[in-house]
PDB file of C-alpha atoms in Angstrom:
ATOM      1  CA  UNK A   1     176.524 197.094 138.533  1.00 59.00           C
ATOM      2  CA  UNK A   2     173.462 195.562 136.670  1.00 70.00           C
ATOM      3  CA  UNK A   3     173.485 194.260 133.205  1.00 79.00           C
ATOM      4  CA  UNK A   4     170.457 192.599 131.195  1.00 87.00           C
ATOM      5  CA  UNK A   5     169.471 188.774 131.800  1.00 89.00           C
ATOM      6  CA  UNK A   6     170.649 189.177 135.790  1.00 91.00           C
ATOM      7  CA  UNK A   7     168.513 188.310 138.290  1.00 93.00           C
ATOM      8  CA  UNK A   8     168.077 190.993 141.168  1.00 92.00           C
ATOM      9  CA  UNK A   9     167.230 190.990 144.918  1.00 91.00           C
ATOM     10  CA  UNK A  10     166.577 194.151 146.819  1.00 92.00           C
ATOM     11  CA  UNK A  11     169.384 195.754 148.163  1.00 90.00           C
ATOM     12  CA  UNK A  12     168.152 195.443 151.525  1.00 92.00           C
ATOM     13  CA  UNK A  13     167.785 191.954 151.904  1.00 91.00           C
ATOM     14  CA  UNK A  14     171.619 191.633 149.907  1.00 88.00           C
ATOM     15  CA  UNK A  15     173.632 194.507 151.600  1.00 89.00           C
ATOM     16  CA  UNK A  16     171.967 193.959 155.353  1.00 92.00           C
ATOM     17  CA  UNK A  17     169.568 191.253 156.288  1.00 93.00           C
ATOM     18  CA  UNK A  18     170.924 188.340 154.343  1.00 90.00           C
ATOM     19  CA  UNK A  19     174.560 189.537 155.907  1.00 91.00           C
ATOM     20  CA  UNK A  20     174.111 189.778 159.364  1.00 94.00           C
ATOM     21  CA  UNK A  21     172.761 188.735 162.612  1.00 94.00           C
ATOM     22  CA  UNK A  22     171.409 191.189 165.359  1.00 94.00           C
ATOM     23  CA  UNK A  23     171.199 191.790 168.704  1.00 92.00           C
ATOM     24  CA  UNK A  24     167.816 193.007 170.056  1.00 89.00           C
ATOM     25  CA  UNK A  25     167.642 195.945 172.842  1.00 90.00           C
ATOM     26  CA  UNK A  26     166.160 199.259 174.054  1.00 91.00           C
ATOM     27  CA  UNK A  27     166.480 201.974 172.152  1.00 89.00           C
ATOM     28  CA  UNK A  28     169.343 203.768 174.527  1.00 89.00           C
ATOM     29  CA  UNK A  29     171.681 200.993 173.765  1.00 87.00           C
ATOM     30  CA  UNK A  30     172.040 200.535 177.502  1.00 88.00           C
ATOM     31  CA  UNK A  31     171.907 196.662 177.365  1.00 83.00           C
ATOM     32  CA  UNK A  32     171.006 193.516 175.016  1.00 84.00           C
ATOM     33  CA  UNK A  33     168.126 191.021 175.487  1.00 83.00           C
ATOM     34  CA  UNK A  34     168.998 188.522 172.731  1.00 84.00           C
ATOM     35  CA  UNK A  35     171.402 188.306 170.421  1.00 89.00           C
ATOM     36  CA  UNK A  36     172.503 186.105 166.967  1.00 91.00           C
ATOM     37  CA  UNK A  37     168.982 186.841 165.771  1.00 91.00           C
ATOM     38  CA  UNK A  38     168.747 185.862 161.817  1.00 92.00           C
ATOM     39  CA  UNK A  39     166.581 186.652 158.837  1.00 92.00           C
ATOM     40  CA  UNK A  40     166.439 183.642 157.515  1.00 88.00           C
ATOM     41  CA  UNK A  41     165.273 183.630 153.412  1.00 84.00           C
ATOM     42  CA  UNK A  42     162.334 181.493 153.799  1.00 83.00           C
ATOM     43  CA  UNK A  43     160.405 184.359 155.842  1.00 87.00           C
ATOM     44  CA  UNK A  44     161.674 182.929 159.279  1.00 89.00           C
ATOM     45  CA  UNK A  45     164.016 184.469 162.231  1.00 91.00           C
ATOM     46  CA  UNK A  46     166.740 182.598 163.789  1.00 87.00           C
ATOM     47  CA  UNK A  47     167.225 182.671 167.178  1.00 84.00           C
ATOM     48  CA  UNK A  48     164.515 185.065 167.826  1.00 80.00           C
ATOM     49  CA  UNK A  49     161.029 182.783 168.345  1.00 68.00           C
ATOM     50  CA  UNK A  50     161.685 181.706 171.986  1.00 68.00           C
ATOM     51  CA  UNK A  51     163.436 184.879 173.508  1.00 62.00           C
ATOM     52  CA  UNK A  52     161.849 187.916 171.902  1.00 66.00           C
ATOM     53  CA  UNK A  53     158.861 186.168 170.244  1.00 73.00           C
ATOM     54  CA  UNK A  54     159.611 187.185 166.553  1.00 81.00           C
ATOM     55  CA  UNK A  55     158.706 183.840 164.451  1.00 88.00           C
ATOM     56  CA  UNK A  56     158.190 185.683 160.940  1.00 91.00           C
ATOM     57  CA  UNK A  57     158.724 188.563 158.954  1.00 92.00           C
ATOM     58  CA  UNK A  58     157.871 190.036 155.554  1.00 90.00           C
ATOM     59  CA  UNK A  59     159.223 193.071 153.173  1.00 88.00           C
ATOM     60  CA  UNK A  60     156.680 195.529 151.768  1.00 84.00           C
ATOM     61  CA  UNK A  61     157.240 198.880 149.716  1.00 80.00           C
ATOM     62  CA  UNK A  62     158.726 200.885 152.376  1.00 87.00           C
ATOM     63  CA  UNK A  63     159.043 198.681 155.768  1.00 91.00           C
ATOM     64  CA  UNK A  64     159.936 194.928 157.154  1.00 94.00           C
ATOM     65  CA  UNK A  65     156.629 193.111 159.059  1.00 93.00           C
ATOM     66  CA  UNK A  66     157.212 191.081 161.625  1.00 92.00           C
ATOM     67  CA  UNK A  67     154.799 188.564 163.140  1.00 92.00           C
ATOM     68  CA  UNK A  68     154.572 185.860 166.273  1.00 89.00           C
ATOM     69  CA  UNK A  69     153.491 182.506 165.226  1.00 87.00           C
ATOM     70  CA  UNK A  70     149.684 182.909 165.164  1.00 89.00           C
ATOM     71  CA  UNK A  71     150.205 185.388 162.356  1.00 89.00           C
ATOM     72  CA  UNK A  72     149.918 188.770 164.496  1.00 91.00           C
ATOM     73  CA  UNK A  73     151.717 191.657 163.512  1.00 91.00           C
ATOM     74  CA  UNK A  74     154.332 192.450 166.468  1.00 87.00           C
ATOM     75  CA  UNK A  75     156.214 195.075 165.132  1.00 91.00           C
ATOM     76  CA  UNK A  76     158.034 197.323 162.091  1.00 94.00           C
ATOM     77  CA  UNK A  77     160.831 198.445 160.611  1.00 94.00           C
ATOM     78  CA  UNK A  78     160.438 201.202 158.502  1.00 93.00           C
ATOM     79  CA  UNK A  79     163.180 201.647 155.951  1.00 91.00           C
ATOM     80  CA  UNK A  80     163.908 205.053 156.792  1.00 89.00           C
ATOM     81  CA  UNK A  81     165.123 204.258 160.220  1.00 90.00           C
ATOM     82  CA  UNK A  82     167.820 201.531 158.874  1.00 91.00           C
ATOM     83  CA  UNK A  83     171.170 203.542 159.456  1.00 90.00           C
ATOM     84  CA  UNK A  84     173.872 201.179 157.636  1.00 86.00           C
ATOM     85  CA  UNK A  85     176.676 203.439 158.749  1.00 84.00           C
ATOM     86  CA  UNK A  86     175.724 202.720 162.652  1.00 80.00           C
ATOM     87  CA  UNK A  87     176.019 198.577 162.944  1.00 84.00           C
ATOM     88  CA  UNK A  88     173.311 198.313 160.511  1.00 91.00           C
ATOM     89  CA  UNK A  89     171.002 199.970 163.328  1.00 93.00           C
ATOM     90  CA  UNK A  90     167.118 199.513 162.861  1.00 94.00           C
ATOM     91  CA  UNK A  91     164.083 200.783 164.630  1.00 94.00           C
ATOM     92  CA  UNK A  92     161.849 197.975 166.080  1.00 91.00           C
ATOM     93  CA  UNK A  93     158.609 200.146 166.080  1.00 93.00           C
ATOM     94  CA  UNK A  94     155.557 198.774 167.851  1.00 88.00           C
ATOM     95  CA  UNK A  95     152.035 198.283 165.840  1.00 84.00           C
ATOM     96  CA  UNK A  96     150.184 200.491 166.258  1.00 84.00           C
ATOM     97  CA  UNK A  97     151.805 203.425 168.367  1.00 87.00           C
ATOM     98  CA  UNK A  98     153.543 206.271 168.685  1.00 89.00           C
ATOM     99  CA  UNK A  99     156.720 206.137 166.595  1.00 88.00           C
ATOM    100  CA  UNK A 100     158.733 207.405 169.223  1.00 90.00           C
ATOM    101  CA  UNK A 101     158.536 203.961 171.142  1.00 89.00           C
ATOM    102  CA  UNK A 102     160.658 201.466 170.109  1.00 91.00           C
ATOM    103  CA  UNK A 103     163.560 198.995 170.519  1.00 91.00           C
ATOM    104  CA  UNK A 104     166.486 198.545 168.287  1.00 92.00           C
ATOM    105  CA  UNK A 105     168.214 196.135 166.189  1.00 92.00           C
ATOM    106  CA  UNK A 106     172.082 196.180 165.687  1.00 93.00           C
ATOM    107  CA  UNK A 107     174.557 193.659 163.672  1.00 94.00           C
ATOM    108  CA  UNK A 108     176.528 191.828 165.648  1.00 92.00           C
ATOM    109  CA  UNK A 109     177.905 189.312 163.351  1.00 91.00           C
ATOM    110  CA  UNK A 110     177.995 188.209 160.247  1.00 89.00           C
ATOM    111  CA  UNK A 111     175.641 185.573 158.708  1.00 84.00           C
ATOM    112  CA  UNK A 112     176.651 181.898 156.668  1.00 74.00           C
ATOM    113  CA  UNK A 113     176.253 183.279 153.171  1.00 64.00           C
ATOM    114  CA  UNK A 114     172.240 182.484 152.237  1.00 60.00           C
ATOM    115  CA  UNK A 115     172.281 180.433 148.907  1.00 55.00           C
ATOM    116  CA  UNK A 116     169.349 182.484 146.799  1.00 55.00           C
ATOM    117  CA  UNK A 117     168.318 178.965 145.141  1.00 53.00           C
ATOM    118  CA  UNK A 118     168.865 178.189 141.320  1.00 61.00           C
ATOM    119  CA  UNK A 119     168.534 180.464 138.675  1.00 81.00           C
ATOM    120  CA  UNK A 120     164.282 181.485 138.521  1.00 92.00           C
ATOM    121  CA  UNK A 121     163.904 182.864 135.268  1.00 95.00           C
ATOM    122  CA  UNK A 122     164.825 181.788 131.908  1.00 94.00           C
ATOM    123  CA  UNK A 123     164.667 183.316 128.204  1.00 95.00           C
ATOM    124  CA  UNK A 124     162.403 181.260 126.004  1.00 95.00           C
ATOM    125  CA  UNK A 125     162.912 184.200 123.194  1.00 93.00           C
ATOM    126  CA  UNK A 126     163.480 187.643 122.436  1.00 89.00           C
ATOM    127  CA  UNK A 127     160.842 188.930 124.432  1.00 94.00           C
ATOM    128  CA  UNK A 128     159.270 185.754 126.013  1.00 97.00           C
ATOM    129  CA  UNK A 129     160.245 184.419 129.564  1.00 96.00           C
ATOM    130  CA  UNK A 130     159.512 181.915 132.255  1.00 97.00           C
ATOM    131  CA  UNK A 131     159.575 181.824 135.810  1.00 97.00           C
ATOM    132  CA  UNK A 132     160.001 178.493 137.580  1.00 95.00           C
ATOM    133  CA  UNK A 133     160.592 177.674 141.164  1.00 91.00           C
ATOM    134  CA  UNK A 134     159.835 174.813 143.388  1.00 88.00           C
ATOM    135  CA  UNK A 135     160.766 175.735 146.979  1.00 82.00           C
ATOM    136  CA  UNK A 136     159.182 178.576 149.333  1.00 78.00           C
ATOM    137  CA  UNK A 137     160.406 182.420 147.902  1.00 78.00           C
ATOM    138  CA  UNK A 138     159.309 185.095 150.002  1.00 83.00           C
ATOM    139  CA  UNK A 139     161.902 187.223 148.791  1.00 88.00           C
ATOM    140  CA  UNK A 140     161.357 189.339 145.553  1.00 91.00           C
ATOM    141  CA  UNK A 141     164.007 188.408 142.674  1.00 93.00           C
ATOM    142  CA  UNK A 142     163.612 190.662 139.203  1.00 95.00           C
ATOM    143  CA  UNK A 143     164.958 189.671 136.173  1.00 96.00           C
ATOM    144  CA  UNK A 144     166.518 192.869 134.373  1.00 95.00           C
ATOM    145  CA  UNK A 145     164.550 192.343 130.670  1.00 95.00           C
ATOM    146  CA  UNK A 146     165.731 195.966 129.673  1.00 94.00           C
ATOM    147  CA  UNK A 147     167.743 199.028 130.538  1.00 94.00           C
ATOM    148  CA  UNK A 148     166.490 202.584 128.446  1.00 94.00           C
ATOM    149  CA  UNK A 149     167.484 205.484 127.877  1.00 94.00           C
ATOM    150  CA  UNK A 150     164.615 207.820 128.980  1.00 96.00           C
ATOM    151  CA  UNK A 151     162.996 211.267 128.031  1.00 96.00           C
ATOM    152  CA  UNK A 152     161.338 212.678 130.669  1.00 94.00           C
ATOM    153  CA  UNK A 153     159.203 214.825 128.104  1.00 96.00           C
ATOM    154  CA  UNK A 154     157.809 211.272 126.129  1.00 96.00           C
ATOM    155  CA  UNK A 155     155.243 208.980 127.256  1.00 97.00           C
ATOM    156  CA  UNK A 156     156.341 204.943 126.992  1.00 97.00           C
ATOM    157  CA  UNK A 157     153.941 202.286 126.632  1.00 97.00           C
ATOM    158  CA  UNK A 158     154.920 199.323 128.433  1.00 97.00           C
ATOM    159  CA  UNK A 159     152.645 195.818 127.104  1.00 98.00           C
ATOM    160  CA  UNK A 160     153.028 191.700 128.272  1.00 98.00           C
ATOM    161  CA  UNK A 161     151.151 188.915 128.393  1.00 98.00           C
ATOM    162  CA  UNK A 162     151.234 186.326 131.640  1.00 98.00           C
ATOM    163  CA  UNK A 163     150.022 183.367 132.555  1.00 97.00           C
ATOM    164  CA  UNK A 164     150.203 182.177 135.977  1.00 97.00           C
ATOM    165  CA  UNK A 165     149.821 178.375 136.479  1.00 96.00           C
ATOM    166  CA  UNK A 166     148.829 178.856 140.256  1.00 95.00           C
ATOM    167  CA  UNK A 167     148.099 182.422 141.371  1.00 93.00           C
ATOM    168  CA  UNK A 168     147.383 181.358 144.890  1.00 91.00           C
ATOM    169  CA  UNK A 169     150.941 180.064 145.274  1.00 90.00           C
ATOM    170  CA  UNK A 170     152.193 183.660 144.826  1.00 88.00           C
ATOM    171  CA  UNK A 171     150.002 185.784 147.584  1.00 72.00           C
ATOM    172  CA  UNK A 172     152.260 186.600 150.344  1.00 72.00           C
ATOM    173  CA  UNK A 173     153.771 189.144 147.823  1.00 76.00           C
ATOM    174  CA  UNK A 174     151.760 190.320 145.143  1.00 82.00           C
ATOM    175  CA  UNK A 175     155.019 191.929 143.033  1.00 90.00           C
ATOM    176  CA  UNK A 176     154.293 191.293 139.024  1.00 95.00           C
ATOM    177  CA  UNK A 177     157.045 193.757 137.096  1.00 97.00           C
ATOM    178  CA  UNK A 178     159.021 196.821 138.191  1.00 96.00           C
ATOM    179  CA  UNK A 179     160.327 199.743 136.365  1.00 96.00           C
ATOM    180  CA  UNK A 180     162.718 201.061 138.536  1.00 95.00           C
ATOM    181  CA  UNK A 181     165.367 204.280 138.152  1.00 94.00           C
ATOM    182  CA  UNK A 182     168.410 203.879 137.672  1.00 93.00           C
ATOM    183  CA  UNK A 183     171.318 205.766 138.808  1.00 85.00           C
ATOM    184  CA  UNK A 184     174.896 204.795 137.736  1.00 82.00           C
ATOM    185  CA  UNK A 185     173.670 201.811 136.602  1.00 81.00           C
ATOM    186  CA  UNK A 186     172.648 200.674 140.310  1.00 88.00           C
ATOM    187  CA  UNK A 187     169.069 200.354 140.848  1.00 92.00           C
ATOM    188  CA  UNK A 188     166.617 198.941 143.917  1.00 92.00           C
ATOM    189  CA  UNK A 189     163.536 196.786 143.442  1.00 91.00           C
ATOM    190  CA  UNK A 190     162.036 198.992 146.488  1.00 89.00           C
ATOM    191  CA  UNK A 191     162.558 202.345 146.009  1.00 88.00           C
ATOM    192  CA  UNK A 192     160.649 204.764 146.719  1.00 86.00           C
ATOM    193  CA  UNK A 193     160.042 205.654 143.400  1.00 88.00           C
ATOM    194  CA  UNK A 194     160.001 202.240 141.153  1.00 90.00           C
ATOM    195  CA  UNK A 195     156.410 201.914 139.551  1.00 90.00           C
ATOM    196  CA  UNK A 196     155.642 197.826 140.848  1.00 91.00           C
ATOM    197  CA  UNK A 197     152.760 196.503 138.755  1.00 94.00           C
ATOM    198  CA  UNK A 198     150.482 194.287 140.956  1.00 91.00           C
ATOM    199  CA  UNK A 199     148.869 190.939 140.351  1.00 91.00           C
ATOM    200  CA  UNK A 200     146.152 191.771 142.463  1.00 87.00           C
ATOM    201  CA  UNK A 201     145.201 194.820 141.039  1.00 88.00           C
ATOM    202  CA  UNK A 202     145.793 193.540 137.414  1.00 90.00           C
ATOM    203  CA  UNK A 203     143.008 191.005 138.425  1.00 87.00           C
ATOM    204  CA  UNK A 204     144.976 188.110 137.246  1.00 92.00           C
ATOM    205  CA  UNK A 205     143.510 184.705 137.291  1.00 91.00           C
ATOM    206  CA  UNK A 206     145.436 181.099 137.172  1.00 95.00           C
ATOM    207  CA  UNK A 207     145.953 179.333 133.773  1.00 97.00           C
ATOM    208  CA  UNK A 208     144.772 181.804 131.618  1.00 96.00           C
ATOM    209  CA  UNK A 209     147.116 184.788 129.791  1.00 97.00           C
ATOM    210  CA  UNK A 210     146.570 188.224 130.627  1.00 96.00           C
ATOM    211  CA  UNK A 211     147.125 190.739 128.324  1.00 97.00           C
ATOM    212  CA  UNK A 212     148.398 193.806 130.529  1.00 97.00           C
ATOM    213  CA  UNK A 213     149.273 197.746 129.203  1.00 97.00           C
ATOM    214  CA  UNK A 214     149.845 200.910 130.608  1.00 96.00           C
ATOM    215  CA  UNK A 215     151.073 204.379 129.843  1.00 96.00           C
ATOM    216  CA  UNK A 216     154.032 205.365 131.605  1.00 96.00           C
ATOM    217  CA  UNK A 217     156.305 208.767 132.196  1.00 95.00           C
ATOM    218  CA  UNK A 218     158.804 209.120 134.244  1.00 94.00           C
ATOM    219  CA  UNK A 219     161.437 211.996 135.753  1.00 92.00           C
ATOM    220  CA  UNK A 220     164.284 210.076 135.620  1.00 92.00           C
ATOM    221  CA  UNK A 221     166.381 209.700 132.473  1.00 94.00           C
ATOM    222  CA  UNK A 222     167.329 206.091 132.430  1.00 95.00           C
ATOM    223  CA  UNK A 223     165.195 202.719 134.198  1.00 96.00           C
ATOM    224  CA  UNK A 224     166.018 199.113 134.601  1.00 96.00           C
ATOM    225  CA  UNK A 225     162.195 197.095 133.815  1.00 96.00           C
ATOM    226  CA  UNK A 226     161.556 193.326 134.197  1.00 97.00           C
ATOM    227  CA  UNK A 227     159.513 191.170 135.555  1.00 97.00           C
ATOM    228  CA  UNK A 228     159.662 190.676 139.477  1.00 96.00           C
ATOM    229  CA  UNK A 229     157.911 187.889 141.421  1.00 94.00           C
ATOM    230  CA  UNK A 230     158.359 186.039 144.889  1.00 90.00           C
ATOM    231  CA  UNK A 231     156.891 182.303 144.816  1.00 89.00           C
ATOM    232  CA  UNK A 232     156.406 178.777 144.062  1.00 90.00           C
ATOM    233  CA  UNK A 233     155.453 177.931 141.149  1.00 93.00           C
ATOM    234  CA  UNK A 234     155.467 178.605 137.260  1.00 96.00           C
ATOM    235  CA  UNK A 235     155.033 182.161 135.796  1.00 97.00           C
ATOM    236  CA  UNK A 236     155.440 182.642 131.515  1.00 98.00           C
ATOM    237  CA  UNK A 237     155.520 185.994 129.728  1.00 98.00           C
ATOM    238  CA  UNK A 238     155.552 186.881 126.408  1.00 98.00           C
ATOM    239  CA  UNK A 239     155.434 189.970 124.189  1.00 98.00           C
ATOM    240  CA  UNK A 240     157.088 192.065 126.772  1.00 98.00           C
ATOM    241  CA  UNK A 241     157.027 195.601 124.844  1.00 97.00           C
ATOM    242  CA  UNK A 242     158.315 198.887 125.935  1.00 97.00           C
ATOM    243  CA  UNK A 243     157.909 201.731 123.383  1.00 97.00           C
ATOM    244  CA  UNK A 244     157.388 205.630 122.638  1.00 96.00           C
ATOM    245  CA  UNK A 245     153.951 206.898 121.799  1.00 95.00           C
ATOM    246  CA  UNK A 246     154.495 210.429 122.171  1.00 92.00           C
ATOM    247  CA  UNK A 247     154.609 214.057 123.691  1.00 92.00           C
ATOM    248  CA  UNK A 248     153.506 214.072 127.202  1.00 88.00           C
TER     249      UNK A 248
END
């Protein structure tokens, strides 16, 4: 259960990756290479770098990246092979190739409870915020601004301003604000259908605000929206605005 003001984390990294460790083997299950392998919140395995070579990894829309230590892709998990209900099972898929090769992944223990830092975001008014963090965040945290009631037949205008003190200390993940579905009041920062606003693509630049705006519509009847970040650094907002403007 969500309520306004809370700070969120994807459901993935909360419910699986930040809970367990794994074991690492071939895709029968026949054996185990390595096992108390961690995901570690500051982007780094446990227990993984000298036996199966895994040093990094990274979440995107719809998989997990992981790299070796010069920064090379090694291999994928694609969210839609995570089956919770089997030890947390996961598809290692290789770069590159067919997706019927692969190893697997499955809990074998839990993990120390990962502190998620201090609180990120703070209120400054009704519809003003800051984002302030001085340690390394690779993982996404939102901060639920709103929860509406939608009609899927009515366009919404959502508006901000931001102002990004360093953009460059924000570009392994280029998540701005998400307006994400919401079903009995549970939602996830990465699914499949949550509109993610990009600072990239919004062309933002450091020190200077950004007025941002677009026309929304949606087939859902009820979102969670805020803004949604992963990084060092200090982010403001102000004027957040959601609205109706009419008939689709």
């Amino acid at each position: 259960m969500y309520s306004v003001g809370q700070e969120v984390y994807p459901k993935l990294w909360k419910d699986v990756l930040s809970r367990y460790t794994f074991t690492a083997g071939p895709k029968d299950k026949s054996g185990s290479w390595f096992t108390n392998i961690g995901f570690l919140d500051n982007g780094l395995f446990s227990n993984a770098e000298k036996s199966v070579g895994l040093h990094s990894w990274k979440l995107k829309k719809d998989r997990v990246e992981t790299f070796k230590k010069t920064g090379e892709i090694v291999q994928i998990i694609l969210f839609d092979s995570i089956d919770e209900s089997q030890n947390c099972q996961m598809k290692l898929n290789f770069h590159n190739k067919p997706l019927s090769q692969f190893n697997l992944l499955w809990a074998d223990g839990q993990q120390e409870v990962q502190p998620v830092g201090n609180q990120k975001f703070a209120m400054t008014g009704p519809n003003s915020l800051i984002y302030e963090y001085k340690n390394k965040a690779l993982i996404p945290v939102m901060f639920v601004h709103s929860c509406k009631q939608i009609n899927p037949t009515i366009k919404y205008r959502l508006s901000f301003d931001v102002r990004f003190e360093d953009i460059f200390s924000f570009c392994e993940n280029d998540m701005l604000f998400c307006i994400s579905p919401m079903k009995n009041n549970e939602f996830d920062i990465l699914d499949k259908d949550s509109e993610n606003l990009s600072i990239y693509f919004e062309n933002i630049t450091s020190k200077k605000w950004k007025h941002i705006e677009k026309t929304l519509s949606f087939s859902s009847t009820e979102i969670a929206l805020g803004p949604c970040l992963a990084g060092s650094g200090k982010v403001e907002f102000k004027n957040i605005l959601f609205e109706e403007i009419g008939e689709l």
